[in-house]
mmCIF file of C-alpha atoms and ligand atoms in Angstrom:
data_model
loop_
_atom_site.group_PDB
_atom_site.id
_atom_site.type_symbol
_atom_site.label_atom_id
_atom_site.label_comp_id
_atom_site.label_asym_id
_atom_site.label_seq_id
_atom_site.Cartn_x
_atom_site.Cartn_y
_atom_site.Cartn_z
ATOM 1 C CA MET D 1 1.538 -27.364 -0.112
ATOM 2 C CA ALA D 2 -1.251 -25.375 -0.778
ATOM 3 C CA GLU D 3 -1.681 -22.547 2.009
ATOM 4 C CA ALA D 4 1.739 -20.744 0.987
ATOM 5 C CA SER D 5 0.964 -21.071 -2.350
ATOM 6 C CA THR D 6 -0.804 -17.803 -4.956
ATOM 7 C CA LYS D 7 -3.219 -18.154 -7.741
ATOM 8 C CA SER D 8 -0.631 -18.395 -9.853
ATOM 9 C CA ASP D 9 0.660 -21.106 -8.432
ATOM 10 C CA TYR D 10 -1.892 -23.609 -10.280
ATOM 11 C CA VAL D 11 -3.179 -24.537 -13.703
ATOM 12 C CA VAL D 12 -5.024 -27.267 -15.381
ATOM 13 C CA GLY D 13 -4.024 -28.915 -18.203
ATOM 14 C CA VAL D 14 -6.859 -30.712 -20.180
ATOM 15 C CA ASP D 15 -6.857 -33.136 -22.410
ATOM 16 C CA LEU D 16 -10.057 -32.941 -25.142
ATOM 17 C CA GLY D 17 -9.692 -36.585 -26.368
ATOM 18 C CA GLY D 18 -12.405 -38.410 -29.197
ATOM 19 C CA THR D 19 -13.201 -40.965 -26.395
ATOM 20 C CA LYS D 20 -12.829 -39.422 -23.060
ATOM 21 C CA ILE D 21 -11.330 -35.651 -21.355
ATOM 22 C CA LEU D 22 -9.025 -36.013 -19.061
ATOM 23 C CA ALA D 23 -8.317 -32.963 -16.801
ATOM 24 C CA GLY D 24 -5.412 -32.581 -14.507
ATOM 25 C CA VAL D 25 -4.190 -29.623 -11.577
ATOM 26 C CA PHE D 26 -0.501 -28.806 -11.616
ATOM 27 C CA ASN D 27 0.835 -26.961 -8.685
ATOM 28 C CA GLY D 28 4.203 -24.439 -9.058
ATOM 29 C CA SER D 29 6.984 -27.476 -9.194
ATOM 30 C CA MET D 30 4.772 -28.714 -12.092
ATOM 31 C CA GLU D 31 3.812 -31.519 -10.140
ATOM 32 C CA CYS D 32 -0.314 -32.960 -10.494
ATOM 33 C CA VAL D 33 -2.218 -32.624 -7.445
ATOM 34 C CA GLY D 34 -5.381 -33.325 -8.746
ATOM 35 C CA THR D 35 -7.490 -34.910 -11.753
ATOM 36 C CA SER D 36 -10.529 -36.221 -13.117
ATOM 37 C CA LYS D 37 -11.572 -37.746 -16.367
ATOM 38 C CA VAL D 38 -15.366 -38.064 -18.020
ATOM 39 C CA SER D 39 -16.710 -39.777 -21.023
ATOM 40 C CA THR D 40 -16.494 -37.426 -24.764
ATOM 41 C CA LYS D 41 -20.002 -38.160 -25.652
ATOM 42 C CA ALA D 42 -19.497 -36.069 -28.837
ATOM 43 C CA GLN D 43 -22.629 -36.957 -30.227
ATOM 44 C CA ARG D 44 -24.463 -35.307 -27.534
ATOM 45 C CA GLY D 45 -23.471 -32.728 -29.160
ATOM 46 C CA LEU D 46 -20.835 -29.244 -28.916
ATOM 47 C CA ASP D 47 -23.004 -27.885 -25.919
ATOM 48 C CA ALA D 48 -22.762 -31.464 -23.604
ATOM 49 C CA VAL D 49 -18.955 -31.186 -24.888
ATOM 50 C CA VAL D 50 -18.473 -27.397 -23.754
ATOM 51 C CA GLU D 51 -20.673 -28.521 -20.591
ATOM 52 C CA ARG D 52 -18.422 -31.810 -19.863
ATOM 53 C CA ILE D 53 -15.170 -29.834 -20.241
ATOM 54 C CA ALA D 54 -16.246 -27.372 -17.441
ATOM 55 C CA ARG D 55 -17.359 -30.295 -15.129
ATOM 56 C CA VAL D 56 -14.255 -32.035 -15.759
ATOM 57 C CA VAL D 57 -11.646 -28.453 -15.034
ATOM 58 C CA GLN D 58 -14.028 -28.620 -11.647
ATOM 59 C CA ASP D 59 -14.173 -31.495 -10.431
ATOM 60 C CA SER D 60 -10.144 -32.003 -10.454
ATOM 61 C CA VAL D 61 -10.202 -28.807 -8.816
ATOM 62 C CA ASP D 62 -12.532 -30.597 -5.678
ATOM 63 C CA GLU D 63 -10.283 -32.957 -5.623
ATOM 64 C CA ALA D 64 -7.238 -31.437 -5.494
ATOM 65 C CA ASP D 65 -8.762 -29.205 -1.960
ATOM 66 C CA LEU D 66 -8.525 -26.053 -4.878
ATOM 67 C CA SER D 67 -10.934 -23.499 -5.876
ATOM 68 C CA LEU D 68 -10.920 -21.763 -9.375
ATOM 69 C CA LYS D 69 -9.992 -18.333 -8.098
ATOM 70 C CA GLN D 70 -6.877 -20.704 -7.497
ATOM 71 C CA VAL D 71 -6.369 -21.687 -11.076
ATOM 72 C CA ALA D 72 -4.187 -19.326 -12.947
ATOM 73 C CA GLY D 73 -5.238 -20.684 -16.671
ATOM 74 C CA ILE D 74 -6.367 -23.754 -18.261
ATOM 75 C CA GLY D 75 -4.835 -25.312 -21.140
ATOM 76 C CA ILE D 76 -6.367 -27.280 -23.789
ATOM 77 C CA GLY D 77 -4.783 -30.016 -26.283
ATOM 78 C CA ALA D 78 -7.883 -30.590 -28.964
ATOM 79 C CA PRO D 79 -8.020 -33.033 -31.989
ATOM 80 C CA GLY D 80 -7.855 -30.753 -34.878
ATOM 81 C CA ALA D 81 -6.723 -27.907 -35.940
ATOM 82 C CA VAL D 82 -6.876 -24.387 -33.851
ATOM 83 C CA ASP D 83 -6.642 -20.678 -34.332
ATOM 84 C CA PHE D 84 -4.656 -20.718 -31.354
ATOM 85 C CA PRO D 85 -4.632 -16.679 -30.758
ATOM 86 C CA ALA D 86 -8.360 -16.989 -31.096
ATOM 87 C CA GLY D 87 -8.876 -20.485 -29.165
ATOM 88 C CA THR D 88 -11.096 -21.987 -31.831
ATOM 89 C CA VAL D 89 -11.650 -25.600 -33.000
ATOM 90 C CA ILE D 90 -11.417 -24.692 -36.805
ATOM 91 C CA PHE D 91 -12.289 -28.545 -37.219
ATOM 92 C CA ALA D 92 -11.550 -31.520 -35.898
ATOM 93 C CA PRO D 93 -12.717 -34.986 -37.920
ATOM 94 C CA ASN D 94 -12.865 -37.286 -34.667
ATOM 95 C CA LEU D 95 -15.856 -34.518 -32.414
ATOM 96 C CA GLU D 96 -18.853 -34.894 -34.480
ATOM 97 C CA GLY D 97 -20.124 -31.555 -35.227
ATOM 98 C CA TRP D 98 -17.002 -29.484 -34.316
ATOM 99 C CA LYS D 99 -16.564 -26.905 -36.958
ATOM 100 C CA ASP D 100 -15.580 -23.184 -35.905
ATOM 101 C CA VAL D 101 -16.101 -24.037 -32.309
ATOM 102 C CA PRO D 102 -14.892 -20.366 -30.296
ATOM 103 C CA LEU D 103 -14.379 -23.146 -27.033
ATOM 104 C CA LYS D 104 -11.886 -20.493 -25.340
ATOM 105 C CA LYS D 105 -14.634 -17.573 -25.439
ATOM 106 C CA ALA D 106 -17.436 -20.460 -23.877
ATOM 107 C CA LEU D 107 -15.317 -21.724 -20.960
ATOM 108 C CA GLU D 108 -13.902 -18.408 -20.375
ATOM 109 C CA LYS D 109 -17.771 -17.304 -19.650
ATOM 110 C CA GLN D 110 -18.514 -20.428 -17.667
ATOM 111 C CA LEU D 111 -15.159 -20.597 -15.854
ATOM 112 C CA ASP D 112 -13.541 -17.243 -15.014
ATOM 113 C CA VAL D 113 -10.198 -18.592 -15.892
ATOM 114 C CA PRO D 114 -8.682 -17.888 -19.118
ATOM 115 C CA VAL D 115 -7.899 -20.820 -21.284
ATOM 116 C CA PHE D 116 -5.659 -21.100 -24.118
ATOM 117 C CA VAL D 117 -6.234 -24.445 -26.977
ATOM 118 C CA GLU D 118 -3.780 -25.786 -28.917
ATOM 119 C CA ASN D 119 -4.124 -28.769 -31.390
ATOM 120 C CA ASP D 120 -3.366 -31.780 -28.887
ATOM 121 C CA GLY D 121 0.098 -33.509 -31.086
ATOM 122 C CA ASN D 122 1.158 -29.921 -30.425
ATOM 123 C CA ILE D 123 0.441 -30.497 -26.758
ATOM 124 C CA ALA D 124 1.732 -34.023 -26.333
ATOM 125 C CA VAL D 125 5.636 -33.184 -27.510
ATOM 126 C CA LEU D 126 5.487 -30.272 -25.405
ATOM 127 C CA GLY D 127 4.828 -32.419 -22.101
ATOM 128 C CA VAL D 128 6.923 -34.915 -22.945
ATOM 129 C CA HIS D 129 10.367 -32.107 -23.595
ATOM 130 C CA VAL D 130 9.062 -30.487 -20.867
ATOM 131 C CA ALA D 131 8.360 -33.138 -17.773
ATOM 132 C CA GLU D 132 10.259 -36.496 -19.548
ATOM 133 C CA LEU D 133 12.929 -34.882 -21.028
ATOM 134 C CA LYS D 134 13.572 -32.073 -18.716
ATOM 135 C CA GLY D 135 13.517 -29.630 -22.301
ATOM 136 C CA LYS D 136 17.122 -31.044 -22.732
ATOM 137 C CA PRO D 137 17.099 -32.027 -26.826
ATOM 138 C CA ARG D 138 16.657 -28.858 -28.883
ATOM 139 C CA ASN D 139 14.697 -30.706 -31.456
ATOM 140 C CA VAL D 140 12.153 -33.456 -30.589
ATOM 141 C CA VAL D 141 10.289 -34.863 -33.014
ATOM 142 C CA GLY D 142 6.579 -36.321 -31.886
ATOM 143 C CA ILE D 143 4.355 -38.876 -33.313
ATOM 144 C CA PHE D 144 1.572 -39.955 -31.406
ATOM 145 C CA VAL D 145 -0.689 -43.325 -32.376
ATOM 146 C CA GLY D 146 -4.057 -43.538 -31.370
ATOM 147 C CA THR D 147 -7.934 -43.125 -33.129
ATOM 148 C CA GLY D 148 -5.700 -40.811 -35.355
ATOM 149 C CA ILE D 149 -2.262 -40.459 -35.907
ATOM 150 C CA GLY D 150 -1.106 -36.772 -34.205
ATOM 151 C CA GLY D 151 2.218 -34.934 -33.988
ATOM 152 C CA GLY D 152 4.506 -32.307 -32.823
ATOM 153 C CA LEU D 153 7.801 -30.508 -33.364
ATOM 154 C CA ILE D 154 10.211 -28.473 -30.718
ATOM 155 C CA LEU D 155 12.739 -26.843 -33.569
ATOM 156 C CA ASN D 156 15.545 -24.866 -31.317
ATOM 157 C CA GLY D 157 14.070 -25.963 -27.971
ATOM 158 C CA GLU D 158 10.602 -24.277 -29.121
ATOM 159 C CA LEU D 159 7.162 -25.434 -30.041
ATOM 160 C CA TYR D 160 6.510 -25.268 -33.754
ATOM 161 C CA SER D 161 3.359 -24.152 -35.439
ATOM 162 C CA GLY D 162 4.347 -23.040 -38.309
ATOM 163 C CA TYR D 163 3.559 -19.729 -41.235
ATOM 164 C CA GLY D 164 -0.412 -20.388 -40.292
ATOM 165 C CA HIS D 165 -0.498 -22.243 -36.819
ATOM 166 C CA THR D 166 -0.684 -25.798 -38.697
ATOM 167 C CA ALA D 167 2.704 -27.787 -38.644
ATOM 168 C CA GLY D 168 2.956 -31.392 -37.222
ATOM 169 C CA GLU D 169 0.583 -32.706 -38.811
ATOM 170 C CA ILE D 170 2.515 -35.829 -39.135
ATOM 171 C CA GLY D 171 -0.648 -37.753 -40.006
ATOM 172 C CA HIS D 172 -1.269 -36.766 -43.093
ATOM 173 C CA MET D 173 2.048 -36.962 -45.043
ATOM 174 C CA VAL D 174 1.362 -39.798 -48.259
ATOM 175 C CA LEU D 175 3.303 -42.188 -47.617
ATOM 176 C CA GLN D 176 0.983 -44.515 -50.310
ATOM 177 C CA VAL D 177 0.008 -42.728 -53.457
ATOM 178 C CA ASP D 178 -3.856 -44.516 -53.579
ATOM 179 C CA GLY D 179 -3.811 -45.961 -50.387
ATOM 180 C CA PRO D 180 -6.612 -45.945 -47.955
ATOM 181 C CA LYS D 181 -8.756 -42.973 -48.186
ATOM 182 C CA CYS D 182 -8.154 -40.464 -44.715
ATOM 183 C CA GLY D 183 -10.690 -38.840 -42.978
ATOM 184 C CA CYS D 184 -8.701 -35.765 -44.211
ATOM 185 C CA GLY D 185 -10.411 -36.358 -47.849
ATOM 186 C CA ASN D 186 -6.996 -37.447 -49.040
ATOM 187 C CA LYS D 187 -6.283 -40.939 -49.452
ATOM 188 C CA GLY D 188 -2.775 -42.928 -48.896
ATOM 189 C CA CYS D 189 -2.110 -40.759 -45.124
ATOM 190 C CA PHE D 190 0.304 -42.474 -43.088
ATOM 191 C CA GLU D 191 -2.924 -41.966 -40.453
ATOM 192 C CA ALA D 192 -4.998 -44.107 -42.930
ATOM 193 C CA LEU D 193 -2.317 -46.939 -43.151
ATOM 194 C CA ALA D 194 -1.389 -47.010 -39.435
ATOM 195 C CA SER D 195 -3.803 -45.968 -36.777
ATOM 196 C CA ARG D 196 -5.850 -47.419 -34.612
ATOM 197 C CA THR D 197 -8.599 -46.845 -36.455
ATOM 198 C CA ALA D 198 -6.798 -48.394 -39.761
ATOM 199 C CA ILE D 199 -5.427 -51.235 -37.458
ATOM 200 C CA PHE D 200 -8.410 -51.863 -36.809
ATOM 201 C CA GLN D 201 -10.660 -51.674 -40.416
ATOM 202 C CA GLN D 202 -7.347 -53.888 -41.870
ATOM 203 C CA ILE D 203 -8.603 -56.977 -39.334
ATOM 204 C CA LYS D 204 -12.269 -56.257 -39.881
ATOM 205 C CA ALA D 205 -11.782 -56.477 -43.392
ATOM 206 C CA ALA D 206 -9.704 -59.413 -43.240
ATOM 207 C CA ILE D 207 -12.054 -61.973 -41.121
ATOM 208 C CA LYS D 208 -14.887 -60.660 -43.694
ATOM 209 C CA ASP D 209 -13.046 -62.318 -46.844
ATOM 210 C CA GLY D 210 -12.683 -65.414 -44.130
ATOM 211 C CA GLN D 211 -9.180 -65.146 -42.182
ATOM 212 C CA LYS D 212 -8.548 -66.738 -39.152
ATOM 213 C CA THR D 213 -7.976 -65.670 -36.141
ATOM 214 C CA LEU D 214 -7.652 -65.947 -31.935
ATOM 215 C CA LEU D 215 -9.616 -62.273 -31.456
ATOM 216 C CA THR D 216 -12.492 -63.915 -32.536
ATOM 217 C CA GLU D 217 -11.830 -66.357 -30.264
ATOM 218 C CA ILE D 218 -11.656 -64.315 -27.267
ATOM 219 C CA LEU D 219 -14.610 -61.013 -28.674
ATOM 220 C CA GLY D 220 -16.620 -62.730 -30.778
ATOM 221 C CA GLU D 221 -17.079 -62.547 -34.615
ATOM 222 C CA ASP D 222 -18.007 -58.998 -34.370
ATOM 223 C CA LEU D 223 -14.975 -57.763 -32.637
ATOM 224 C CA ALA D 224 -17.168 -55.287 -29.984
ATOM 225 C CA ASP D 225 -15.194 -53.534 -27.377
ATOM 226 C CA LEU D 226 -11.694 -54.420 -29.601
ATOM 227 C CA ARG D 227 -9.045 -52.498 -27.639
ATOM 228 C CA SER D 228 -5.644 -52.077 -28.744
ATOM 229 C CA GLY D 229 -4.751 -54.504 -25.807
ATOM 230 C CA ASP D 230 -6.676 -57.573 -27.420
ATOM 231 C CA LEU D 231 -4.226 -57.011 -30.366
ATOM 232 C CA ARG D 232 -1.262 -57.402 -27.506
ATOM 233 C CA LYS D 233 -2.791 -60.521 -26.422
ATOM 234 C CA ALA D 234 -3.048 -62.155 -29.631
ATOM 235 C CA ILE D 235 0.108 -62.457 -30.912
ATOM 236 C CA ARG D 236 1.438 -63.473 -27.651
ATOM 237 C CA ARG D 237 -0.879 -65.874 -28.025
ATOM 238 C CA GLY D 238 0.813 -67.041 -31.558
ATOM 239 C CA ASP D 239 -1.258 -65.271 -33.721
ATOM 240 C CA LYS D 240 0.200 -64.633 -36.991
ATOM 241 C CA PHE D 241 -2.082 -62.375 -38.734
ATOM 242 C CA VAL D 242 -2.019 -60.172 -36.038
ATOM 243 C CA ASP D 243 1.569 -59.998 -36.184
ATOM 244 C CA ARG D 244 1.495 -59.774 -39.592
ATOM 245 C CA VAL D 245 -0.857 -55.893 -39.545
ATOM 246 C CA ILE D 246 0.860 -55.001 -36.375
ATOM 247 C CA GLU D 247 4.812 -55.970 -38.052
ATOM 248 C CA SER D 248 3.325 -53.473 -40.954
ATOM 249 C CA ALA D 249 1.486 -50.525 -38.726
ATOM 250 C CA ALA D 250 5.209 -50.929 -37.244
ATOM 251 C CA GLU D 251 6.807 -50.231 -40.886
ATOM 252 C CA PHE D 252 4.962 -47.212 -41.703
ATOM 253 C CA ILE D 253 5.530 -45.749 -38.471
ATOM 254 C CA GLY D 254 9.411 -46.520 -39.054
ATOM 255 C CA ILE D 255 9.306 -45.122 -43.085
ATOM 256 C CA ALA D 256 7.307 -42.062 -41.453
ATOM 257 C CA THR D 257 10.541 -41.188 -38.498
ATOM 258 C CA ALA D 258 12.913 -42.280 -41.692
ATOM 259 C CA ASN D 259 11.150 -38.779 -43.587
ATOM 260 C CA LEU D 260 10.795 -36.423 -40.503
ATOM 261 C CA VAL D 261 14.449 -37.256 -40.007
ATOM 262 C CA ASN D 262 16.108 -36.823 -43.344
ATOM 263 C CA VAL D 263 14.021 -33.542 -43.704
ATOM 264 C CA LEU D 264 14.311 -32.512 -40.114
ATOM 265 C CA ASN D 265 17.126 -33.965 -37.816
ATOM 266 C CA PRO D 266 16.204 -34.261 -34.569
ATOM 267 C CA GLU D 267 17.767 -35.784 -31.555
ATOM 268 C CA VAL D 268 14.901 -37.072 -30.792
ATOM 269 C CA VAL D 269 11.672 -39.084 -32.066
ATOM 270 C CA VAL D 270 9.747 -39.568 -29.079
ATOM 271 C CA LEU D 271 6.548 -41.775 -30.283
ATOM 272 C CA GLY D 272 3.202 -42.140 -28.070
ATOM 273 C CA GLY D 273 -0.774 -42.814 -27.632
ATOM 274 C CA GLY D 274 -2.868 -45.363 -26.920
ATOM 275 C CA VAL D 275 -1.488 -48.356 -29.922
ATOM 276 C CA ILE D 276 2.100 -47.312 -29.033
ATOM 277 C CA ASP D 277 1.654 -47.670 -25.132
ATOM 278 C CA ALA D 278 -0.730 -51.125 -25.573
ATOM 279 C CA LEU D 279 2.434 -53.187 -28.557
ATOM 280 C CA GLN D 280 5.208 -51.170 -27.478
ATOM 281 C CA ASP D 281 7.096 -54.662 -27.067
ATOM 282 C CA GLU D 282 5.769 -55.920 -30.381
ATOM 283 C CA MET D 283 6.697 -52.252 -32.735
ATOM 284 C CA MET D 284 9.728 -50.724 -31.742
ATOM 285 C CA SER D 285 12.028 -52.671 -32.904
ATOM 286 C CA VAL D 286 10.613 -52.727 -36.047
ATOM 287 C CA ILE D 287 10.066 -48.956 -36.212
ATOM 288 C CA VAL D 288 13.523 -48.532 -35.049
ATOM 289 C CA GLU D 289 14.886 -51.115 -37.631
ATOM 290 C CA THR D 290 12.423 -49.711 -40.428
ATOM 291 C CA ALA D 291 13.653 -46.365 -39.988
ATOM 292 C CA ASN D 292 17.173 -46.996 -40.633
ATOM 293 C CA ASP D 293 17.168 -48.894 -43.632
ATOM 294 C CA TYR D 294 15.307 -45.787 -45.287
ATOM 295 C CA ALA D 295 16.427 -42.653 -43.837
ATOM 296 C CA MET D 296 19.409 -41.053 -45.563
ATOM 297 C CA PRO D 297 23.007 -42.697 -44.919
ATOM 298 C CA GLY D 298 24.120 -40.522 -42.004
ATOM 299 C CA THR D 299 20.571 -39.403 -41.018
ATOM 300 C CA MET D 300 20.086 -41.394 -38.417
ATOM 301 C CA LYS D 301 23.802 -40.705 -36.392
ATOM 302 C CA GLY D 302 23.104 -40.239 -32.819
ATOM 303 C CA VAL D 303 19.522 -39.544 -33.460
ATOM 304 C CA GLU D 304 17.847 -41.879 -30.614
ATOM 305 C CA ILE D 305 13.619 -43.184 -31.251
ATOM 306 C CA ILE D 306 12.014 -43.706 -28.018
ATOM 307 C CA ALA D 307 9.092 -44.777 -26.579
ATOM 308 C CA SER D 308 7.216 -41.739 -23.975
ATOM 309 C CA LYS D 309 6.271 -42.819 -20.522
ATOM 310 C CA LEU D 310 3.856 -40.789 -19.798
ATOM 311 C CA GLY D 311 1.299 -42.668 -21.528
ATOM 312 C CA ASP D 312 -2.139 -40.875 -21.426
ATOM 313 C CA ASP D 313 -0.167 -38.280 -19.256
ATOM 314 C CA ALA D 314 1.419 -36.338 -21.658
ATOM 315 C CA GLY D 315 -1.609 -34.964 -22.854
ATOM 316 C CA ILE D 316 -2.368 -33.205 -19.475
ATOM 317 C CA THR D 317 0.925 -32.629 -18.728
ATOM 318 C CA GLY D 318 1.287 -30.613 -21.993
ATOM 319 C CA ALA D 319 -1.531 -28.916 -21.918
ATOM 320 C CA ALA D 320 -0.294 -27.584 -17.920
ATOM 321 C CA VAL D 321 2.954 -26.680 -19.791
ATOM 322 C CA LEU D 322 0.960 -24.458 -22.016
ATOM 323 C CA ALA D 323 -1.777 -22.770 -19.373
ATOM 324 C CA ARG D 324 1.769 -21.918 -17.444
ATOM 325 C CA LYS D 325 3.527 -20.433 -20.078
ATOM 326 C CA GLU D 326 0.838 -18.779 -21.164
ATOM 327 C CA ALA D 327 -0.927 -17.369 -18.320
ATOM 328 C CA LYS D 328 2.880 -16.010 -17.908
ATOM 329 C CA LYS D 329 2.620 -13.541 -20.741
ATOM 330 C CA ALA D 330 -0.735 -12.964 -19.751
ATOM 331 C CA ALA D 331 0.356 -12.017 -16.303
HETATM 332 ZN ZN1 ZN L 1 -5.133 -37.658 -44.007
#
């Protein structure tokens, strides 16, 4: 009931990605009452992206028949290292030119609503923990496989961000010494082996070397517009090559899971992101099997490895959870 709600009842969650920006308005019961989406267009430069974030927030609020005056806070999940107290994006490998961007300051000036910026992996695990797992498990590890690989940790019931607020960079665990180069400058990172970017690179390189695959029949030789869903299609039509590439990525995800379970022994490891959403049926059993093979005996006992059902909504939900928490603190 919008008319009975006060200002503090509404928050907006924003998922800032390399290709698209999603915004969702949530009411006091954390139900999503309006959403909006725009493409990021990072190549147009920083100011243009900030402008687009402001616009998608306004559109989502308009969709919910509300005004910005009724919004208590805006949470934003950004793909990179974040200085949380300052609300600055320190570095975002998938957003061209993003270095030390004072996102909180810029948006608060435009929208006149408190803004809270957090790393997108942290945001996603927060969304899954609160909205999907109902806050029950005390310890949760989130692994989100998309353009890159993001991660987040809930430890003792709270988001764990570490000494310098950089914890949870699961995608940059080195799983193969001298492996393929990663966007962070290192070699053999988890992200360089099993992200969508890594999977697509492996496929394209093999085709160049003469590998035959149904993918070129579906999309043409240059694989323009290749998506994770095309990989699923090819596998289901019997493409053994694509099946092998995906199996190998799933094995790396399983190995990463085993490492994390050995270190943290959480109740739940939750997997999400575009690659998992599209290829769940193909990947989950390999991930679970490999994790069990590699984990130290006894450490996997009772540990659940699940695929998130929130899909694309994990980001906006988590960002809204953050906005609610922080706005309450500030009030
Ligand atoms: Zn890396």
